[in-house]
């Protein structure tokens, strides 16, 4: 994994053992954005709007992140049960489109997002030090448990930036959004 030029995520700056706490923290921030905006009926619709072609809405980002947490939990569990095995691959754009994520209930999605984050964090908390380098193959590329965990943190951080950018630029945005 390399540094993300867009959000500044630097995987070398975090230890594998920190990832469960970071996943829970970022998940809580995502849920706060959803529930806070959904509580204001006048601004609830902003969660459903794509700001431009090719950019998901805040609800779509949240649904995607929920799916990422669930997928990464399955991948880590797969590596723990069969090191070196083949890992599941998903077309995230297709899943978001088929799932009509822009029409999901924000509060229910926030709860699901939290549950998936907690499940992944709990799985990662159970990883022993000698297991972090264990790997599985995703589309022919090796992914260690440590990489999967750090990718989960990166997805969390990056998509929080995406959502905050969208909500800050929405017509009803105010300082502190």
XYZ file of C-alpha atoms in Angstrom:
177
model
C 0.000 0.000 0.000
C 1.131 3.481 -0.801
C 0.284 6.928 0.520
C -3.025 8.235 -0.867
C -2.349 11.465 -2.738
C -5.940 12.637 -2.313
C -6.646 12.082 1.393
C -3.089 11.811 2.711
C -3.552 8.372 4.267
C -0.133 6.960 5.084
C -0.339 3.225 5.879
C 3.157 3.149 7.389
C 2.058 5.607 10.082
C -0.304 3.164 11.766
C 0.330 -0.175 13.400
C -1.839 -3.152 12.572
C -2.981 -3.384 16.187
C -4.404 0.170 15.953
C -6.745 -0.655 13.084
C -9.725 -1.970 15.094
C -9.958 1.253 17.103
C -9.546 3.418 14.006
C -12.255 1.499 12.156
C -14.649 1.997 15.065
C -13.764 5.706 15.316
C -14.250 6.429 11.612
C -17.446 4.381 11.572
C -18.832 6.534 14.390
C -17.962 9.695 12.448
C -19.752 8.370 9.362
C -22.802 7.468 11.433
C -22.829 10.943 13.003
C -22.926 12.525 9.525
C -25.841 10.314 8.471
C -27.927 10.597 11.606
C -27.196 14.303 12.103
C -28.263 15.197 8.579
C -31.238 12.814 8.632
C -32.549 14.407 11.833
C -33.109 17.662 9.938
C -35.996 16.865 7.565
C -35.134 19.873 5.426
C -31.611 18.577 4.841
C -32.299 14.848 4.763
C -32.590 14.859 0.954
C -28.977 16.057 0.682
C -27.878 12.565 1.705
C -29.418 11.117 -1.470
C -28.034 13.520 -4.078
C -25.003 12.845 -6.236
C -23.108 16.143 -6.505
C -21.934 15.312 -10.020
C -21.802 12.471 -12.500
C -19.514 9.700 -11.280
C -19.571 10.788 -7.618
C -21.715 8.875 -5.172
C -24.148 10.454 -2.742
C -23.392 10.385 1.001
C -25.837 7.473 1.413
C -24.127 5.573 -1.379
C -20.720 6.123 0.220
C -22.079 4.912 3.562
C -23.640 1.825 1.970
C -20.390 1.119 0.161
C -18.401 1.452 3.380
C -20.802 -0.909 5.159
C -20.183 -3.411 2.342
C -16.412 -2.890 2.528
C -16.404 -3.644 6.249
C -18.429 -6.824 5.654
C -16.242 -7.869 2.708
C -12.998 -7.236 4.577
C -14.309 -9.165 7.570
C -15.034 -12.128 5.262
C -11.570 -11.802 3.711
C -9.774 -11.739 7.066
C -11.778 -14.734 8.266
C -10.968 -16.559 5.015
C -7.233 -15.927 5.443
C -7.362 -17.040 9.065
C -9.076 -20.285 8.091
C -7.090 -20.925 4.883
C -3.889 -18.881 4.521
C -2.954 -18.434 0.867
C -6.499 -19.040 -0.366
C -8.475 -17.069 -2.943
C -10.314 -13.990 -1.681
C -13.692 -12.727 -2.822
C -13.780 -9.818 -5.289
C -16.741 -7.453 -5.662
C -17.724 -4.864 -8.283
C -18.598 -2.090 -5.846
C -20.150 0.226 -8.437
C -22.522 -2.504 -9.591
C -23.484 -3.400 -6.021
C -24.253 0.253 -5.170
C -26.331 0.666 -8.343
C -28.295 -2.584 -7.848
C -28.890 -1.857 -4.184
C -30.420 1.596 -4.769
C -28.296 2.853 -1.883
C -29.443 6.432 -2.437
C -32.902 5.356 -1.234
C -31.792 3.619 1.971
C -33.008 4.859 5.341
C -30.125 6.865 6.872
C -30.724 5.735 10.448
C -30.996 2.049 9.504
C -27.910 2.327 7.314
C -26.006 4.024 10.143
C -26.882 1.104 12.434
C -25.832 -1.466 9.808
C -22.595 0.416 9.160
C -21.796 0.380 12.871
C -22.570 -3.323 13.196
C -20.332 -4.230 10.249
C -17.527 -2.009 11.547
C -17.787 -3.586 14.991
C -17.723 -7.092 13.509
C -14.595 -6.333 11.457
C -12.930 -4.603 14.415
C -13.695 -7.595 16.650
C -12.236 -9.990 14.082
C -9.083 -7.874 13.793
C -8.785 -7.626 17.577
C -8.534 -11.421 17.630
C -5.637 -11.529 15.167
C -2.447 -12.735 16.842
C 0.845 -10.945 16.039
C 2.144 -13.849 13.963
C -1.063 -13.840 11.849
C -0.872 -10.236 10.526
C 1.416 -11.271 7.616
C -0.834 -14.178 6.571
C -2.285 -13.556 3.148
C -4.915 -14.488 0.588
C -5.016 -13.810 -3.145
C -7.395 -11.159 -4.466
C -7.523 -11.110 -8.275
C -4.025 -12.581 -8.328
C -2.572 -10.082 -5.819
C -1.481 -11.093 -2.341
C -3.253 -9.247 0.470
C -2.057 -9.746 4.025
C -4.380 -9.393 6.968
C -2.449 -6.257 7.901
C -3.017 -4.778 4.424
C -6.711 -5.604 4.549
C -6.992 -3.916 7.949
C -5.143 -0.808 6.790
C -7.232 -0.667 3.606
C -10.339 -0.649 5.796
C -8.967 2.354 7.681
C -8.089 4.070 4.406
C -11.569 3.456 2.956
C -13.074 4.857 6.159
C -10.948 7.986 6.161
C -11.121 8.638 2.435
C -14.885 8.267 2.182
C -15.411 10.440 5.252
C -13.501 13.135 3.365
C -15.705 12.512 0.299
C -18.922 12.789 2.326
C -17.804 15.883 4.226
C -16.836 17.559 0.963
C -20.278 16.824 -0.509
C -22.199 17.955 2.565
C -20.129 21.134 2.909
C -20.917 22.099 -0.684
C -24.650 21.374 -0.533
C -26.940 24.416 -0.860
C -28.031 24.383 2.793
C -24.542 23.871 4.191
C -23.547 25.955 7.143
C -20.293 26.427 8.999
C -19.397 23.304 10.945
C -21.131 20.801 8.639
